[in-house]
mmCIF file of C-alpha atoms in Angstrom:
data_model
loop_
_atom_site.group_PDB
_atom_site.id
_atom_site.type_symbol
_atom_site.label_atom_id
_atom_site.label_comp_id
_atom_site.label_asym_id
_atom_site.label_seq_id
_atom_site.Cartn_x
_atom_site.Cartn_y
_atom_site.Cartn_z
ATOM 1 C CA GLU A 28 -33.401 43.529 18.083
ATOM 2 C CA VAL A 29 -30.185 42.453 16.652
ATOM 3 C CA GLN A 30 -30.616 39.815 13.955
ATOM 4 C CA LEU A 31 -28.298 37.572 12.462
ATOM 5 C CA VAL A 32 -29.236 35.146 9.870
ATOM 6 C CA GLU A 33 -26.956 32.672 8.338
ATOM 7 C CA SER A 34 -27.466 30.750 5.065
ATOM 8 C CA GLY A 35 -25.133 28.692 2.461
ATOM 9 C CA GLY A 36 -24.981 25.326 4.373
ATOM 10 C CA GLY A 37 -25.751 22.117 2.711
ATOM 11 C CA LEU A 38 -24.258 18.894 1.854
ATOM 12 C CA VAL A 39 -20.662 18.999 -0.051
ATOM 13 C CA GLN A 40 -18.223 16.127 -0.712
ATOM 14 C CA PRO A 41 -14.873 15.637 1.300
ATOM 15 C CA GLY A 42 -12.274 18.091 -0.449
ATOM 16 C CA GLY A 43 -14.894 20.452 -1.598
ATOM 17 C CA SER A 44 -15.783 24.216 -0.641
ATOM 18 C CA LEU A 45 -18.785 25.942 0.646
ATOM 19 C CA ARG A 46 -19.186 29.868 1.342
ATOM 20 C CA LEU A 47 -21.481 30.642 4.298
ATOM 21 C CA SER A 48 -22.995 33.958 4.768
ATOM 22 C CA CYS A 49 -24.458 35.789 7.744
ATOM 23 C CA ALA A 50 -26.516 38.826 7.049
ATOM 24 C CA ALA A 51 -26.731 41.372 10.121
ATOM 25 C CA SER A 52 -29.289 43.833 10.765
ATOM 26 C CA GLU A 53 -30.693 46.218 13.540
ATOM 27 C CA PHE A 54 -27.205 47.175 14.669
ATOM 28 C CA THR A 55 -23.914 49.277 13.224
ATOM 29 C CA PHE A 56 -22.368 45.944 11.704
ATOM 30 C CA SER A 57 -19.059 47.830 10.849
ATOM 31 C CA SER A 58 -18.450 48.519 14.645
ATOM 32 C CA PHE A 59 -18.602 45.210 16.017
ATOM 33 C CA SER A 60 -16.127 42.184 15.665
ATOM 34 C CA MET A 61 -17.778 39.214 14.239
ATOM 35 C CA THR A 62 -17.422 35.299 15.132
ATOM 36 C CA TRP A 63 -18.133 31.864 13.708
ATOM 37 C CA VAL A 64 -18.669 29.000 16.281
ATOM 38 C CA ARG A 65 -19.551 25.528 15.258
ATOM 39 C CA GLN A 66 -21.206 22.590 16.888
ATOM 40 C CA ALA A 67 -20.947 18.980 15.596
ATOM 41 C CA PRO A 68 -24.014 16.821 15.905
ATOM 42 C CA GLY A 69 -24.635 16.010 19.648
ATOM 43 C CA LYS A 70 -21.389 17.663 20.600
ATOM 44 C CA GLY A 71 -20.216 20.828 22.326
ATOM 45 C CA LEU A 72 -19.436 24.317 21.108
ATOM 46 C CA GLU A 73 -16.284 24.982 19.121
ATOM 47 C CA TRP A 74 -14.920 28.363 18.466
ATOM 48 C CA VAL A 75 -13.785 28.796 14.717
ATOM 49 C CA SER A 76 -12.716 32.283 13.767
ATOM 50 C CA VAL A 77 -13.176 36.086 14.560
ATOM 51 C CA ILE A 78 -12.804 39.165 12.499
ATOM 52 C CA GLY A 79 -12.509 42.530 13.997
ATOM 53 C CA ALA A 80 -14.115 45.675 13.042
ATOM 54 C CA GLY A 81 -11.928 48.232 11.141
ATOM 55 C CA GLY A 82 -9.611 45.870 9.440
ATOM 56 C CA SER A 83 -7.897 44.089 12.511
ATOM 57 C CA PRO A 84 -6.411 40.578 11.667
ATOM 58 C CA PRO A 85 -8.441 37.514 11.880
ATOM 59 C CA TYR A 86 -7.801 34.456 14.052
ATOM 60 C CA TYR A 87 -8.676 30.979 13.526
ATOM 61 C CA ALA A 88 -9.054 27.791 15.476
ATOM 62 C CA ASP A 89 -6.010 25.434 14.710
ATOM 63 C CA SER A 90 -8.619 22.965 13.064
ATOM 64 C CA VAL A 91 -9.576 25.121 10.485
ATOM 65 C CA LYS A 92 -6.371 27.508 9.826
ATOM 66 C CA GLY A 93 -5.100 27.391 6.229
ATOM 67 C CA ARG A 94 -8.522 26.009 5.108
ATOM 68 C CA PHE A 95 -11.120 28.626 6.299
ATOM 69 C CA THR A 96 -11.232 32.287 5.463
ATOM 70 C CA ILE A 97 -13.484 34.530 7.373
ATOM 71 C CA SER A 98 -14.339 38.023 5.907
ATOM 72 C CA ARG A 99 -16.928 40.723 5.787
ATOM 73 C CA ASP A 100 -18.457 43.357 3.557
ATOM 74 C CA ASP A 101 -19.591 46.199 5.678
ATOM 75 C CA SER A 102 -21.568 47.881 2.886
ATOM 76 C CA LYS A 103 -23.768 44.880 2.724
ATOM 77 C CA ASN A 104 -23.977 44.412 6.593
ATOM 78 C CA THR A 105 -22.575 40.599 5.650
ATOM 79 C CA LEU A 106 -20.127 38.145 7.308
ATOM 80 C CA TYR A 107 -18.811 35.314 5.304
ATOM 81 C CA LEU A 108 -16.769 32.071 6.055
ATOM 82 C CA GLN A 109 -15.131 30.578 3.116
ATOM 83 C CA MET A 110 -14.493 26.822 3.665
ATOM 84 C CA SER A 111 -12.203 24.733 1.460
ATOM 85 C CA SER A 112 -10.781 21.069 1.636
ATOM 86 C CA LEU A 113 -13.632 20.342 3.791
ATOM 87 C CA ARG A 114 -13.397 17.253 5.810
ATOM 88 C CA VAL A 115 -15.997 14.849 7.161
ATOM 89 C CA GLU A 116 -15.128 16.339 11.062
ATOM 90 C CA ASP A 117 -16.251 19.772 9.412
ATOM 91 C CA THR A 118 -19.663 18.371 9.651
ATOM 92 C CA ALA A 119 -21.580 20.962 12.041
ATOM 93 C CA ILE A 120 -24.093 23.537 12.616
ATOM 94 C CA TYR A 121 -22.149 27.103 11.886
ATOM 95 C CA TYR A 122 -23.239 29.864 14.028
ATOM 96 C CA CYS A 123 -22.493 33.506 13.588
ATOM 97 C CA ALA A 124 -22.431 35.791 16.360
ATOM 98 C CA ARG A 125 -21.582 39.282 17.411
ATOM 99 C CA LYS A 126 -18.989 40.029 20.023
ATOM 100 C CA MET A 127 -20.182 42.406 22.510
ATOM 101 C CA ASN A 128 -17.783 44.926 22.808
ATOM 102 C CA PHE A 129 -13.921 45.637 21.925
ATOM 103 C CA GLY A 130 -11.299 43.600 23.877
ATOM 104 C CA LYS A 131 -12.000 40.708 25.952
ATOM 105 C CA TYR A 132 -15.750 40.210 25.814
ATOM 106 C CA PRO A 133 -17.705 37.122 24.790
ATOM 107 C CA VAL A 134 -20.525 37.139 21.929
ATOM 108 C CA ASP A 135 -23.928 38.293 22.974
ATOM 109 C CA TYR A 136 -26.062 37.669 19.854
ATOM 110 C CA TRP A 137 -26.079 34.792 17.848
ATOM 111 C CA GLY A 138 -27.894 33.731 14.484
ATOM 112 C CA GLN A 139 -29.883 30.480 14.356
ATOM 113 C CA GLY A 140 -27.225 28.461 12.625
ATOM 114 C CA THR A 141 -26.623 26.765 9.062
ATOM 115 C CA LEU A 142 -25.916 23.232 8.824
ATOM 116 C CA VAL A 143 -22.828 21.929 7.116
ATOM 117 C CA THR A 144 -22.799 18.219 6.028
ATOM 118 C CA VAL A 145 -19.559 16.741 4.740
ATOM 119 C CA SER A 146 -19.930 13.269 3.071
ATOM 120 C CA SER A 147 -19.530 11.267 0.164
ATOM 121 C CA ASP B 9 -4.189 26.837 23.791
ATOM 122 C CA ILE B 10 -6.247 27.358 27.077
ATOM 123 C CA GLN B 11 -8.174 24.296 28.158
ATOM 124 C CA LEU B 12 -11.253 24.447 29.959
ATOM 125 C CA THR B 13 -12.729 21.611 31.972
ATOM 126 C CA GLN B 14 -16.161 21.695 33.230
ATOM 127 C CA SER B 15 -17.589 19.400 36.064
ATOM 128 C CA PRO B 16 -19.691 17.728 36.475
ATOM 129 C CA SER B 17 -20.442 16.904 32.504
ATOM 130 C CA PHE B 18 -24.000 15.615 33.667
ATOM 131 C CA LEU B 19 -26.106 16.373 36.712
ATOM 132 C CA SER B 20 -29.721 15.467 37.606
ATOM 133 C CA ALA B 21 -31.536 17.881 39.684
ATOM 134 C CA SER B 22 -35.015 18.926 41.101
ATOM 135 C CA VAL B 23 -37.013 22.161 40.719
ATOM 136 C CA GLY B 24 -36.251 24.470 43.534
ATOM 137 C CA ASP B 25 -32.408 22.842 43.975
ATOM 138 C CA ARG B 26 -29.500 24.793 44.206
ATOM 139 C CA VAL B 27 -27.127 23.961 41.380
ATOM 140 C CA THR B 28 -23.381 24.724 41.077
ATOM 141 C CA ILE B 29 -21.122 24.113 38.003
ATOM 142 C CA THR B 30 -17.279 24.364 37.914
ATOM 143 C CA CYS B 31 -15.169 25.659 35.220
ATOM 144 C CA ARG B 32 -11.328 25.133 35.505
ATOM 145 C CA ALA B 33 -8.739 26.697 33.162
ATOM 146 C CA SER B 34 -5.412 25.170 32.170
ATOM 147 C CA GLN B 35 -3.920 28.697 33.023
ATOM 148 C CA GLY B 36 -4.679 31.857 34.784
ATOM 149 C CA ILE B 37 -7.439 34.006 32.850
ATOM 150 C CA THR B 38 -8.023 36.521 35.294
ATOM 151 C CA SER B 39 -11.930 37.280 35.040
ATOM 152 C CA TYR B 40 -12.174 36.767 31.368
ATOM 153 C CA LEU B 41 -14.743 34.027 31.442
ATOM 154 C CA ALA B 42 -18.330 33.590 30.181
ATOM 155 C CA TRP B 43 -21.282 31.555 30.720
ATOM 156 C CA TYR B 44 -23.822 30.343 28.246
ATOM 157 C CA GLN B 45 -27.023 28.393 28.190
ATOM 158 C CA GLN B 46 -27.986 26.111 25.187
ATOM 159 C CA LYS B 47 -31.509 24.287 24.949
ATOM 160 C CA PRO B 48 -31.983 21.714 22.291
ATOM 161 C CA GLY B 49 -32.231 22.883 18.719
ATOM 162 C CA LYS B 50 -31.532 26.558 19.810
ATOM 163 C CA ALA B 51 -28.587 28.905 19.670
ATOM 164 C CA PRO B 52 -26.497 29.444 22.964
ATOM 165 C CA LYS B 53 -27.706 32.299 25.152
ATOM 166 C CA LEU B 54 -25.276 34.399 27.132
ATOM 167 C CA LEU B 55 -25.780 34.462 30.907
ATOM 168 C CA ILE B 56 -22.702 35.814 32.528
ATOM 169 C CA TYR B 57 -19.677 37.524 31.305
ATOM 170 C CA ALA B 58 -16.293 38.831 33.323
ATOM 171 C CA ALA B 59 -17.153 35.826 35.336
ATOM 172 C CA SER B 60 -19.831 37.426 37.739
ATOM 173 C CA THR B 61 -21.519 40.378 35.428
ATOM 174 C CA LEU B 62 -25.019 39.221 34.837
ATOM 175 C CA GLN B 63 -26.054 39.890 31.038
ATOM 176 C CA SER B 64 -29.121 42.028 30.748
ATOM 177 C CA GLY B 65 -32.503 40.222 31.032
ATOM 178 C CA VAL B 66 -30.982 37.065 32.671
ATOM 179 C CA PRO B 67 -32.622 36.057 35.963
ATOM 180 C CA SER B 68 -31.013 37.008 39.246
ATOM 181 C CA ARG B 69 -31.133 33.129 40.231
ATOM 182 C CA PHE B 70 -27.952 32.760 37.856
ATOM 183 C CA SER B 71 -24.690 34.086 39.329
ATOM 184 C CA GLY B 72 -21.069 33.664 38.568
ATOM 185 C CA SER B 73 -17.722 33.998 40.450
ATOM 186 C CA GLY B 74 -14.152 33.178 40.331
ATOM 187 C CA SER B 75 -10.980 34.254 39.132
ATOM 188 C CA GLY B 76 -7.689 32.791 37.623
ATOM 189 C CA THR B 77 -8.095 29.188 36.933
ATOM 190 C CA GLU B 78 -11.261 28.351 38.989
ATOM 191 C CA PHE B 79 -14.834 29.560 38.255
ATOM 192 C CA THR B 80 -18.301 28.704 39.373
ATOM 193 C CA LEU B 81 -21.956 29.072 38.045
ATOM 194 C CA THR B 82 -24.762 28.785 40.518
ATOM 195 C CA ILE B 83 -28.417 28.499 39.890
ATOM 196 C CA SER B 84 -29.928 29.359 43.286
ATOM 197 C CA SER B 85 -33.293 27.710 42.885
ATOM 198 C CA LEU B 86 -33.678 25.624 39.576
ATOM 199 C CA GLN B 87 -36.579 26.423 37.404
ATOM 200 C CA PRO B 88 -38.275 24.299 34.964
ATOM 201 C CA GLU B 89 -37.028 26.292 31.987
ATOM 202 C CA ASP B 90 -33.286 26.063 33.025
ATOM 203 C CA PHE B 91 -32.817 22.478 32.247
ATOM 204 C CA ALA B 92 -30.404 22.854 29.261
ATOM 205 C CA THR B 93 -26.828 22.512 28.678
ATOM 206 C CA TYR B 94 -24.231 25.023 30.147
ATOM 207 C CA TYR B 95 -20.994 26.086 28.565
ATOM 208 C CA CYS B 96 -17.936 28.094 29.735
ATOM 209 C CA GLN B 97 -15.752 30.001 27.278
ATOM 210 C CA GLN B 98 -12.620 31.870 28.114
ATOM 211 C CA VAL B 99 -12.152 35.135 26.190
ATOM 212 C CA ASN B 100 -8.712 35.852 27.468
ATOM 213 C CA SER B 101 -7.043 34.956 24.253
ATOM 214 C CA TYR B 102 -7.304 33.334 21.001
ATOM 215 C CA PRO B 103 -8.533 30.741 20.335
ATOM 216 C CA ARG B 104 -11.683 31.483 22.580
ATOM 217 C CA THR B 105 -11.911 27.800 23.902
ATOM 218 C CA PHE B 106 -15.242 26.572 25.551
ATOM 219 C CA GLY B 107 -15.720 23.821 28.065
ATOM 220 C CA GLN B 108 -17.190 20.724 27.061
ATOM 221 C CA GLY B 109 -20.536 21.361 28.539
ATOM 222 C CA THR B 110 -22.594 20.504 31.642
ATOM 223 C CA LYS B 111 -26.133 18.888 30.803
ATOM 224 C CA VAL B 112 -28.699 19.782 33.501
ATOM 225 C CA GLU B 113 -31.561 17.150 33.430
ATOM 226 C CA ILE B 114 -34.742 16.917 35.610
ATOM 227 C CA LYS B 115 -34.293 14.162 38.358
#
C-alpha cells in the first residue's frame, strides 16, 4: 500500500522559514509527480505546488510563488517543501500527495498531513 | 486562473436520499475534473476523476457527470459513512484549483 508520511511542521514566527519533508514508500517514487496541498484551519483545500518526475519544471500557486520551493530526492524517496518569508496566512495542515499519472490527472494518495502554525 | 464554484455549500440530507452537488468552472476544462471526499481530521480521498471515472474501491452509488464548465457529483442513496465534505478540483491547467467545498450533514 502506498505510504506518504509528512514531517517538519511546527510553530514558526512570521518571516521565518521551515522545511517540510514527505517520505514515500511502496511505489516507484521517481516515476510519479508529487504535489503539496494545504488546508487552513476550518477552511477548504488549496493547491500549493507540484514537481514532475524526471526533472520537469515545478509549478506554484501565486500565493506562495517566490517564497516556497518544492524539490525531491529520488535516491531517498523524499519530497520537500522549503518555506520562507512565512506569513500568518500560511498557517495550515500541509499534505503531500501523489499524482496518479502523467498528464491531466488528479492525486490519488495523500499523507496524513503536518501542521504549520505561523504566529508570534 | 480557473475558478470553481460549488453549490450548495452546505446540504442537509437523510440516509437513503439522492444527493447532487454541482461544480461550475469559470472556463471550459473539457472533462478534466476530479471529486474528493474529506472526513473531519482525515486527508481527502479521491472518488472520481476525468469527470465520470470511478476510482478503484469507491462504491458505485457515487457517480460523476458533465463536461466543459458544468459538472455534478451524485450519491444515489446516501449512507451514514457518506456524511463528509466534498471538493471538486480541475486538473486542466495550473494552478490546480479546488472548489470551496460542500458539507453534507445529517438531517
